mmCIF file of C-alpha atoms and ligand atoms in Angstrom:
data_model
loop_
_atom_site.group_PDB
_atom_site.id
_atom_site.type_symbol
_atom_site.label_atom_id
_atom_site.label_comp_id
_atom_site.label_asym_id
_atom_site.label_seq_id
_atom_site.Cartn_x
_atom_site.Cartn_y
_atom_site.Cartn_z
ATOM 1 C CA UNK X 473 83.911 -21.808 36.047
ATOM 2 C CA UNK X 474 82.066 -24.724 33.904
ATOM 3 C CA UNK X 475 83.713 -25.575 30.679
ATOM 4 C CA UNK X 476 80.563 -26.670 28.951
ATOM 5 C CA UNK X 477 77.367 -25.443 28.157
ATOM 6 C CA UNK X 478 74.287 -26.154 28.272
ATOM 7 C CA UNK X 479 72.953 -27.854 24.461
ATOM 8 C CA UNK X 480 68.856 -27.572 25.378
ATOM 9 C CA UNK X 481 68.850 -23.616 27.160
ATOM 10 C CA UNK X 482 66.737 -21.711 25.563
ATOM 11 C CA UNK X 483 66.885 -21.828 21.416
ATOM 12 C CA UNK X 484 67.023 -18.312 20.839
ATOM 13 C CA UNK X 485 68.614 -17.572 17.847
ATOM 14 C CA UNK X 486 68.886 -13.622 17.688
ATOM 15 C CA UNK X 487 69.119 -11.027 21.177
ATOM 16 C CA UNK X 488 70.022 -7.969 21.675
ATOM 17 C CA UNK X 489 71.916 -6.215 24.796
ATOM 18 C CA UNK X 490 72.504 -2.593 25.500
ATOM 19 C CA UNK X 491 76.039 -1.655 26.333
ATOM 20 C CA UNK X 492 75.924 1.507 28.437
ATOM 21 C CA UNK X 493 79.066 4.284 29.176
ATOM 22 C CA UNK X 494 80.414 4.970 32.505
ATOM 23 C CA UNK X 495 81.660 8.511 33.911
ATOM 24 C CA UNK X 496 83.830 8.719 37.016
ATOM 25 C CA UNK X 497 82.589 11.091 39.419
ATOM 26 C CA UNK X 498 85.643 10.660 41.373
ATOM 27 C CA UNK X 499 89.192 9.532 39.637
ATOM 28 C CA UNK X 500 92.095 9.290 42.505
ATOM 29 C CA UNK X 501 95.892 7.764 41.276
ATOM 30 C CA UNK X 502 96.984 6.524 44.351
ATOM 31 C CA UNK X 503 100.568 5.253 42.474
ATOM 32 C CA UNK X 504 102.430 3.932 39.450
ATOM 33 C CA UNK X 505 103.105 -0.161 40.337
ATOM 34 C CA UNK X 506 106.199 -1.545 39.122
ATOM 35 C CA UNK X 507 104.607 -3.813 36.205
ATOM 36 C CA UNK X 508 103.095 0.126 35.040
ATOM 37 C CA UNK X 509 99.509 -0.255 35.970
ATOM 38 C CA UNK X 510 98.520 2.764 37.951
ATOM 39 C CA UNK X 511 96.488 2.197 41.266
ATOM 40 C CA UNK X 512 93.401 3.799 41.359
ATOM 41 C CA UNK X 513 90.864 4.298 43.664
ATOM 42 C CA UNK X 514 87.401 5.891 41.320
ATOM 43 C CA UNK X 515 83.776 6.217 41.775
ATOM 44 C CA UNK X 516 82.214 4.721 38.411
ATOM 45 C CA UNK X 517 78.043 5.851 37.462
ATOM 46 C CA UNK X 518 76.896 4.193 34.532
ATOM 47 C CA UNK X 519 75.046 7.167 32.631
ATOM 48 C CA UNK X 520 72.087 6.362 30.370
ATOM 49 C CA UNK X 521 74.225 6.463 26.985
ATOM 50 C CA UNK X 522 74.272 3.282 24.955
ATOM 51 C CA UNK X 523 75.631 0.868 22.293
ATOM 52 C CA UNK X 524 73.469 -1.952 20.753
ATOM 53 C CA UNK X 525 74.636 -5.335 20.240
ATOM 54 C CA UNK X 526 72.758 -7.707 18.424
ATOM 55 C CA UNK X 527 73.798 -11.355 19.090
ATOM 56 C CA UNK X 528 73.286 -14.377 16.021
ATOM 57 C CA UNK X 529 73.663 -18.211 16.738
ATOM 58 C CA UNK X 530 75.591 -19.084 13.650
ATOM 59 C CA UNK X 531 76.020 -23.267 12.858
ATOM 60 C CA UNK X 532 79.237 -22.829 11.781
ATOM 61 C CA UNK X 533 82.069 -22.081 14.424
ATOM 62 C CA UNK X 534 83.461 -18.892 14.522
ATOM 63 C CA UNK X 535 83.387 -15.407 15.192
ATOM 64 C CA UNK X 536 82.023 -12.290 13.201
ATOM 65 C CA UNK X 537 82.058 -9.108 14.401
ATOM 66 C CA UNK X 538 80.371 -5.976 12.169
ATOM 67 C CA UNK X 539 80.153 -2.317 13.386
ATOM 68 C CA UNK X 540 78.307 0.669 11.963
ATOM 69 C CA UNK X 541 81.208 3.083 12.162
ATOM 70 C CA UNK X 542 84.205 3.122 9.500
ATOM 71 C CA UNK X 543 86.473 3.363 11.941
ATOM 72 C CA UNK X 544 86.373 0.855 13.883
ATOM 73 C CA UNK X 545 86.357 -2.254 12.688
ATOM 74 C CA UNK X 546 85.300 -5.558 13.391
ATOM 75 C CA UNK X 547 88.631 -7.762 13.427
ATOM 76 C CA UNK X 548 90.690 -8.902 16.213
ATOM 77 C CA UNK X 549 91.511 -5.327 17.580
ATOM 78 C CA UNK X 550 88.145 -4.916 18.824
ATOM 79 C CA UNK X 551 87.296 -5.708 22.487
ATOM 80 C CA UNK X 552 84.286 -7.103 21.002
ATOM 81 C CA UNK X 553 85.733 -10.028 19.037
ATOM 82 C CA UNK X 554 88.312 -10.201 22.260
ATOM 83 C CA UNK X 555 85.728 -11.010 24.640
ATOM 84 C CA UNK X 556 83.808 -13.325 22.261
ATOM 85 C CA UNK X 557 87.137 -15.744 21.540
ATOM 86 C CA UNK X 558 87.335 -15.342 25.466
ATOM 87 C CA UNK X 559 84.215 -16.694 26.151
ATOM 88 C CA UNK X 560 84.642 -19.173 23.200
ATOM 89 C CA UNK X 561 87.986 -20.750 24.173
ATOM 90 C CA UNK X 562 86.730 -21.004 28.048
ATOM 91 C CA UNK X 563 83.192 -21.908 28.157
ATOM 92 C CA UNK X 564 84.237 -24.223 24.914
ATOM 93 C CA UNK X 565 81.577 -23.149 22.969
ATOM 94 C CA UNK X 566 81.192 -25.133 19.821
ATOM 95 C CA UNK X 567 78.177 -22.759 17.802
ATOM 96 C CA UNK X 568 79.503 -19.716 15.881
ATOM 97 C CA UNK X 569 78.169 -16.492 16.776
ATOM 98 C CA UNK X 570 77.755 -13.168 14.863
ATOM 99 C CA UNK X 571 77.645 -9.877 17.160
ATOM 100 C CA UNK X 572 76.612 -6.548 14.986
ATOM 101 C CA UNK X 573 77.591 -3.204 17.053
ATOM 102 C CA UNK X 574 75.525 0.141 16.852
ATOM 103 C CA UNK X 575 77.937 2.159 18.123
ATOM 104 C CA UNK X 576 76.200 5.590 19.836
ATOM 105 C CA UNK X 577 79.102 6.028 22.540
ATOM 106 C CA UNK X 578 81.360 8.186 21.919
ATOM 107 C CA UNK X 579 84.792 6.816 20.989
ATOM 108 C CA UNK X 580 88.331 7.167 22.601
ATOM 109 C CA UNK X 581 86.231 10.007 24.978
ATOM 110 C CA UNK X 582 86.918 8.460 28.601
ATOM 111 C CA UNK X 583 83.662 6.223 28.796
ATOM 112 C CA UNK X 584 84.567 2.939 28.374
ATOM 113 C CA UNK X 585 83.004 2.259 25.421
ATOM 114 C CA UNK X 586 85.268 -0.419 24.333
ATOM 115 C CA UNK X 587 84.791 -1.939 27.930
ATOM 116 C CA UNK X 588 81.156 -1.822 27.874
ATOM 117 C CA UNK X 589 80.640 -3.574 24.888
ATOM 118 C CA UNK X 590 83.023 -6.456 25.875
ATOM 119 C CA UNK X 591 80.954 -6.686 28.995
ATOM 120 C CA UNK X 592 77.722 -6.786 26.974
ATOM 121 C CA UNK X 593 79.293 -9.962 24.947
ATOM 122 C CA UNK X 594 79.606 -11.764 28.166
ATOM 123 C CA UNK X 595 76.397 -10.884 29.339
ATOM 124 C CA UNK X 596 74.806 -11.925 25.482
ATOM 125 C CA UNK X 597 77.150 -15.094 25.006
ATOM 126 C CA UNK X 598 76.140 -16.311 28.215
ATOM 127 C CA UNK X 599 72.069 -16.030 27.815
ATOM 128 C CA UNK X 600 72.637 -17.103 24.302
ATOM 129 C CA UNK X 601 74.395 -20.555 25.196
ATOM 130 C CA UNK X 602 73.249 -21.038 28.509
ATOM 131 C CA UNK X 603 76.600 -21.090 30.205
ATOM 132 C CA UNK X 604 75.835 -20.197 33.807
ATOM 133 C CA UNK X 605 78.117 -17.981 33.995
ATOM 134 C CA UNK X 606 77.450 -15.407 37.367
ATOM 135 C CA UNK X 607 78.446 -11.449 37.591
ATOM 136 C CA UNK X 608 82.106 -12.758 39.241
ATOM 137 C CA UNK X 609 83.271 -15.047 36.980
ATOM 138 C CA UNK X 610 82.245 -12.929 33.821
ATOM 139 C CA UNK X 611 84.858 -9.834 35.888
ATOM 140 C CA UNK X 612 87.656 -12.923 35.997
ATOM 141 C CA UNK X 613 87.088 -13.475 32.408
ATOM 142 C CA UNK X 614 86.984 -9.313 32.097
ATOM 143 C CA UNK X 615 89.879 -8.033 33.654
ATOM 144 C CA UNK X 616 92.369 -10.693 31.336
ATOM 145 C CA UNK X 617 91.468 -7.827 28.666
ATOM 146 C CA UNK X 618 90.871 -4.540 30.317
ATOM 147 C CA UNK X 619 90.840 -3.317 33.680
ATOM 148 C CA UNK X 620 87.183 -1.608 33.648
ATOM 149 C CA UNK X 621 85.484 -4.291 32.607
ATOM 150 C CA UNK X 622 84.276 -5.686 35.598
ATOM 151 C CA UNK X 623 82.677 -3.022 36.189
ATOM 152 C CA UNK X 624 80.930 -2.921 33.330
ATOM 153 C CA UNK X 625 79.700 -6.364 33.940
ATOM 154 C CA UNK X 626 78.039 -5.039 37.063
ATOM 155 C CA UNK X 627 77.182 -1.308 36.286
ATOM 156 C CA UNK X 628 75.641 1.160 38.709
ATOM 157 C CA UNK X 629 77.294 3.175 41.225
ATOM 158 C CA UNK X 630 80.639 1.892 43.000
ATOM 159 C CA UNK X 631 83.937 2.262 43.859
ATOM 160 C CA UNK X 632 86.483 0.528 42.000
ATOM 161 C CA UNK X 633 89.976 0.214 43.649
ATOM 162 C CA UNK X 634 93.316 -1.714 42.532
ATOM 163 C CA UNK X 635 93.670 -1.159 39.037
ATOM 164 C CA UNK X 636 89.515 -0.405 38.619
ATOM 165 C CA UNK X 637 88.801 -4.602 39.350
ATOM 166 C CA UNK X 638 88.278 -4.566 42.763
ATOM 167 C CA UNK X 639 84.551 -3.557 43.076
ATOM 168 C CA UNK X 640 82.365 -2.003 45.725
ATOM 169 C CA UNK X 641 78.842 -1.988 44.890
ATOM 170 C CA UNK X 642 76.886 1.291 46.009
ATOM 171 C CA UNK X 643 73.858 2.869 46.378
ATOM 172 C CA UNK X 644 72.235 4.298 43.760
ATOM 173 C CA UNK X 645 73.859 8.042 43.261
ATOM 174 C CA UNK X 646 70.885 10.932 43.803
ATOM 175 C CA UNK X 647 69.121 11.303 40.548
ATOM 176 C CA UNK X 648 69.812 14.492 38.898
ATOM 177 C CA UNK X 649 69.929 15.747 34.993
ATOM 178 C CA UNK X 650 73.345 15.120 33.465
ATOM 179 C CA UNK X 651 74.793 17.109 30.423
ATOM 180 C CA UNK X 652 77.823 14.720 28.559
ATOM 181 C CA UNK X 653 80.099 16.691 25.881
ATOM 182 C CA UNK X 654 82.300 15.431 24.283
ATOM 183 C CA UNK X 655 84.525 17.909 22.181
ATOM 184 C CA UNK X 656 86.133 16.563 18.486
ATOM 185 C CA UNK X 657 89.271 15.221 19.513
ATOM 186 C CA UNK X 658 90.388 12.246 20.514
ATOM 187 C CA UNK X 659 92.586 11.108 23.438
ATOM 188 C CA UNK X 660 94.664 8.015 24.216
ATOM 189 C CA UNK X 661 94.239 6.637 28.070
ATOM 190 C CA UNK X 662 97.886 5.328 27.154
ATOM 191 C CA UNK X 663 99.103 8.567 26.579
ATOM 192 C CA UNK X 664 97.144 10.638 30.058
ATOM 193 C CA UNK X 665 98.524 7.647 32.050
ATOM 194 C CA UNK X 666 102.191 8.022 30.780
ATOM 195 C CA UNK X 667 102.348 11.573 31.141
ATOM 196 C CA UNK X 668 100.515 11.519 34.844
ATOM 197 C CA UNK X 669 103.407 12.487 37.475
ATOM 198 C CA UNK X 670 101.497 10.129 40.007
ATOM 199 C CA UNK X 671 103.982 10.803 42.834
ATOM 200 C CA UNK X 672 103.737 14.163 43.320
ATOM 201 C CA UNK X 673 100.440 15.125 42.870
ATOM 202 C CA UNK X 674 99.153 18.544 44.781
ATOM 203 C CA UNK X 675 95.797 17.491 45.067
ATOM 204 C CA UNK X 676 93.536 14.314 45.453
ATOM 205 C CA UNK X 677 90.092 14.104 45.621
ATOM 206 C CA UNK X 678 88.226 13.412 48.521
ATOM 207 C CA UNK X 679 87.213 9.698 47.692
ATOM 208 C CA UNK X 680 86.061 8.748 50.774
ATOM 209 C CA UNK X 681 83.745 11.926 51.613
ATOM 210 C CA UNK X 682 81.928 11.075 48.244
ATOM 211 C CA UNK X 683 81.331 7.620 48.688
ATOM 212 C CA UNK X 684 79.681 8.753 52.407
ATOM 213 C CA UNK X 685 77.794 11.443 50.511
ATOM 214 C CA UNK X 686 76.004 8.781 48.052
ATOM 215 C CA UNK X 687 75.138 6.743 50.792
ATOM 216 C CA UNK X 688 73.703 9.717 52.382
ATOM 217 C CA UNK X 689 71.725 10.236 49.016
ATOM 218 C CA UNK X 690 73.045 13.971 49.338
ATOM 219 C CA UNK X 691 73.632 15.562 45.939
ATOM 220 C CA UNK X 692 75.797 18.894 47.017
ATOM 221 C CA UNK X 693 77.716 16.660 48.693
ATOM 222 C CA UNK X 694 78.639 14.318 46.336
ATOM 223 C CA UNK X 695 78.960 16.863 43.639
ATOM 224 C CA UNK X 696 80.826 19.483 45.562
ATOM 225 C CA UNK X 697 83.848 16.106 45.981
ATOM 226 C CA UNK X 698 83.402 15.989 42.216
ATOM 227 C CA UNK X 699 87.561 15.752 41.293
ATOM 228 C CA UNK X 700 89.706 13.598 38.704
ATOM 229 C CA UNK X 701 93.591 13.858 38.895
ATOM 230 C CA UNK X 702 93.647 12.688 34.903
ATOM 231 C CA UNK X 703 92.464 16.316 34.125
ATOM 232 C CA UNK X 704 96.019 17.612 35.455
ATOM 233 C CA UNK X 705 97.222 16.111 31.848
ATOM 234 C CA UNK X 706 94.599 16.527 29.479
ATOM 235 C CA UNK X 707 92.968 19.879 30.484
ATOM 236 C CA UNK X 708 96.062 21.064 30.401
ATOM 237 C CA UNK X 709 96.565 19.282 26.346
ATOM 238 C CA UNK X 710 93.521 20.456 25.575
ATOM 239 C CA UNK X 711 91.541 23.629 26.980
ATOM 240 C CA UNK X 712 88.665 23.278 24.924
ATOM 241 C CA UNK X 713 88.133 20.934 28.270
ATOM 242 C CA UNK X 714 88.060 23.560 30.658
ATOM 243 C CA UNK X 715 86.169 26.012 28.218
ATOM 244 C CA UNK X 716 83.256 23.312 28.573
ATOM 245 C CA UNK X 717 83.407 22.871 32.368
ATOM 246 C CA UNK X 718 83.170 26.690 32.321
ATOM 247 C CA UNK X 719 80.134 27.094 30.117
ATOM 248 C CA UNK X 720 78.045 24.261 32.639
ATOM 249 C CA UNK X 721 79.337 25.763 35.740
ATOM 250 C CA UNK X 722 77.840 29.540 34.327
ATOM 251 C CA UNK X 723 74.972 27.711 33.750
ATOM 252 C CA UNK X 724 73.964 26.290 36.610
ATOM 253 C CA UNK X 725 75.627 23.178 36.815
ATOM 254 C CA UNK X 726 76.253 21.591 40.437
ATOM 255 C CA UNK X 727 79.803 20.265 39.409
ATOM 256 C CA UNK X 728 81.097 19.626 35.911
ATOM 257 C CA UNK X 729 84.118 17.394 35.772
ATOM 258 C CA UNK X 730 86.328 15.494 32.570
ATOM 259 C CA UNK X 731 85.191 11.687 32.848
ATOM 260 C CA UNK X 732 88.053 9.286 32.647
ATOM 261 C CA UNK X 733 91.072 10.196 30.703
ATOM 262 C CA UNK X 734 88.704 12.275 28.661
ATOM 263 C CA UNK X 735 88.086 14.152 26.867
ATOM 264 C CA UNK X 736 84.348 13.510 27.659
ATOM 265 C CA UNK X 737 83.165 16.685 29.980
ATOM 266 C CA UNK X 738 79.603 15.893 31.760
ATOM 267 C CA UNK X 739 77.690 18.430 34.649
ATOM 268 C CA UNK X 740 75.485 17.558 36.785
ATOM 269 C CA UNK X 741 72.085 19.789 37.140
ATOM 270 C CA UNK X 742 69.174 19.806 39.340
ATOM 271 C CA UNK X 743 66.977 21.338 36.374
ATOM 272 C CA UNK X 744 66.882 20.534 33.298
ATOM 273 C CA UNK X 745 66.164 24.330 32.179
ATOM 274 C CA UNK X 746 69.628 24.858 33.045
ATOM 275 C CA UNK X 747 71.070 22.049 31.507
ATOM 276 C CA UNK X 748 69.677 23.051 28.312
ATOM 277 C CA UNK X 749 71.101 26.721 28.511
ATOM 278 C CA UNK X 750 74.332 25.060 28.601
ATOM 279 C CA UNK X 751 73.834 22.425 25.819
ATOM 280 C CA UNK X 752 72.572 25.687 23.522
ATOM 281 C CA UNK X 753 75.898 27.442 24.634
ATOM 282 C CA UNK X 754 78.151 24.493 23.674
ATOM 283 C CA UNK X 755 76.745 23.556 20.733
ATOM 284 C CA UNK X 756 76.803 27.171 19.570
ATOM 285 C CA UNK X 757 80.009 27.806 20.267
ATOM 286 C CA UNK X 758 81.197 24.831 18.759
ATOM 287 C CA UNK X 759 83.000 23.132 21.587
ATOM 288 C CA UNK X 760 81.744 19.406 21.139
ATOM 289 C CA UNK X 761 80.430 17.507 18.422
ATOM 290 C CA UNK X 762 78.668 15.124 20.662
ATOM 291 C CA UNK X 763 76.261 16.325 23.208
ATOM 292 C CA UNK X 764 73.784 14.103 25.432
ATOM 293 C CA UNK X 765 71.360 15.323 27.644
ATOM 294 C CA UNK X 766 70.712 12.632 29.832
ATOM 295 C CA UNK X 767 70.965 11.249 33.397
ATOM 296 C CA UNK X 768 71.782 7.892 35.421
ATOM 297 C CA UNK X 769 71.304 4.357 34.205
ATOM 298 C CA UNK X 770 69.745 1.918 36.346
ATOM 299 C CA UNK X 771 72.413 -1.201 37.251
ATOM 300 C CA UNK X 772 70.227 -3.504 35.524
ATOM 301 C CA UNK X 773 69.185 -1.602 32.347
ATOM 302 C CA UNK X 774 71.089 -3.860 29.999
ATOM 303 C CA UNK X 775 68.391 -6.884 30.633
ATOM 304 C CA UNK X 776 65.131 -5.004 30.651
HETATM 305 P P1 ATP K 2146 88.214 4.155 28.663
HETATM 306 O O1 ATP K 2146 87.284 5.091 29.350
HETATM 307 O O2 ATP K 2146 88.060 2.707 29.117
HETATM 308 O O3 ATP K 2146 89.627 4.608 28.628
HETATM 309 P P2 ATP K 2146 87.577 5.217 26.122
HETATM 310 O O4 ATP K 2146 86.151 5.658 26.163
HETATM 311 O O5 ATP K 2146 88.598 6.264 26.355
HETATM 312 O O6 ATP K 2146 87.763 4.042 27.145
HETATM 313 P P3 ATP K 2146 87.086 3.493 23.924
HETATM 314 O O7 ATP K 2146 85.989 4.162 23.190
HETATM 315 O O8 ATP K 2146 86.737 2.329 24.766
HETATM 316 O O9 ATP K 2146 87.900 4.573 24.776
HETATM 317 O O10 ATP K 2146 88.150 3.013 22.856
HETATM 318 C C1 ATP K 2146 89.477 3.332 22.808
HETATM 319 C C2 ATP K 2146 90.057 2.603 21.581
HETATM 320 O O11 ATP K 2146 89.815 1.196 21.698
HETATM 321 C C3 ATP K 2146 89.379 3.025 20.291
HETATM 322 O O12 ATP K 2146 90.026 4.092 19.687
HETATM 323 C C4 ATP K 2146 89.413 1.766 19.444
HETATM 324 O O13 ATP K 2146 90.550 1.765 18.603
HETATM 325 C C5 ATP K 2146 89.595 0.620 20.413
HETATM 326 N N1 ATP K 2146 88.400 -0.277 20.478
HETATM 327 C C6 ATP K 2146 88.416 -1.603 20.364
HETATM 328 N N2 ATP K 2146 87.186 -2.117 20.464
HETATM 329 C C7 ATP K 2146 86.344 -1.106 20.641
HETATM 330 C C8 ATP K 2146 84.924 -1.014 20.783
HETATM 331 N N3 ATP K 2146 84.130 -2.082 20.749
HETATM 332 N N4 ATP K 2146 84.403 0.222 20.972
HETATM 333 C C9 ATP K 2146 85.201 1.309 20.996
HETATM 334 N N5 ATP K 2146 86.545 1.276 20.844
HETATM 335 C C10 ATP K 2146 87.127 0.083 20.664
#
């Protein structure tokens, strides 16, 4: 990694980059490690659901970080102003930068939103002061801070194994229309993790069978391996979750599954007819605040 940067890159003084969520279409706990982390073995598909951060050279050194939502705020608790110091303390970076969040993902829901942006202020830093930094050394820098953020630095479809760093890029999973609800409360990964019985789980999803189905480009398959051992803790917390997965599965839905530690629900569709029945029925029924109808990002959607 270079500790300097480069004074005569491109002068840009403002940019923008588009932060987008994850869902896992598979989510396996494999076991509990001694230091606490949980080994996991997950498909990750960047859906087409995004934050906005807009990056200012400041001359004065420093870091400010403003958000458009009350509750979170801009100080040293947010990944944001985490990954900035990061950047700041490693590349040495001498200018001051401002980075102002729109924040449109939902939060504490099971879609790295948190994770995504910190990957977006590697990706802005970096075009902003010409550091040179490639897709690998801005996961090294990631992972110090959160264990999906490499991923986010690389988006798309893959499998992410060890504790969600160690990355296998795949092909793009079959475009279909995707329905993301996420009902009013909030949940704590902290909390799903420590009350996951990793050791004796019943049932693990098949993984493997998935990944060969997206490389097949087949849709059924991939959806029909849909599975996420994190639901054995929330669903069970909260049954508004399976009430949702219900109302997309009546609908038409291929698969609908909790993303993450949730409590983010999305189904997939092959029409978006369907998808909209079950969007009505939610947001009729009350069962999520939030509702997206939406599909896959592209990998490389953040620099367009
Ligand atoms: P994951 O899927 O990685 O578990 P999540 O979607 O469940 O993430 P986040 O929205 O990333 O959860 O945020 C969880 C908590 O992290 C929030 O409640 C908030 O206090 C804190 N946080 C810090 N920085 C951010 C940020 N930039 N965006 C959202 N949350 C942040």
């Amino acid at each position: 990694m270079q500790t300097g940067y480069n004074m005569s890159s491109d002068r840009k003084n403002t940019i923008t980059k588009k932060a987008y969520a994850k869902v896992n279409l598979g989510l396996d706990v494999i076991r509990r490690r001694e230091d606490g982390y949980h080994e996991v073995r997950m498909i990750m598909q960047t859906v087409d659901i995004c934050d906005v951060l807009t990056f200012t050279r400041q001359e004065r050194p420093g870091i400010v970080v403003t958000t458009d939502k009350e509750e979170l705020p801009g100080d040293e608790s947010n990944l944001i102003y985490k990954a900035a110091r990061l950047v700041t303390e490693t590349c040495s970076v001498r200018e001051g930068i401002k980075i102002e969040l729109q924040k449109r993902i939902p939060m504490a829901a099971g879609m790295a939103g948190g994770s995504t942006d910190a990957a977006a202020v590697f990706h802005g830093m970096n075009e902003m002061f010409g550091l040179g930094m490639d897709e690998d050394e801005m996961c090294a820098l990631g992972v110090k801070i959160g264990a999906d953020i490499p991923y986010c630095v690389k988006g798309g479809t893959a499998l992410a194994e060890g504790i969600g760093e160690i990355l296998t890029k795949l092909p793009d999973a079959p475009a279909c229309v995707v329905l993301v609800a996420k009902p009013d409360i909030d949940v704590s990964t902290k909390y799903v993790y420590e009350n996951l019985h990793a050791e004796s789980l019943e049932y693990h999803p098949d993984i493997d069978g998935m990944r060969a189905a997206i490389e097949e480009g087949d849709l059924r398959g991939m959806a029909e391996r849909m599975g996420n051992v994190l639901e054995t803790v929330t669903v069970n917390a909260y049954p508004v979750i399976r009430e949702i997965k219900e109302v997309m599965k009546k609908s038409g839905a291929w698969n609908a599954l909790m993303s993450g530690s949730g409590p983010t629900v999305f189904g997939i569709f092959g029409e978006e007819e369907k998808a909209r029945k079950a969007y009505n029925e939610i947001a009729q029924a009350n069962l999520a605040g939030q509702l997206f109808l939406t599909g896959w990002a592209e990998r490389n959607a953040r620099k367009s």
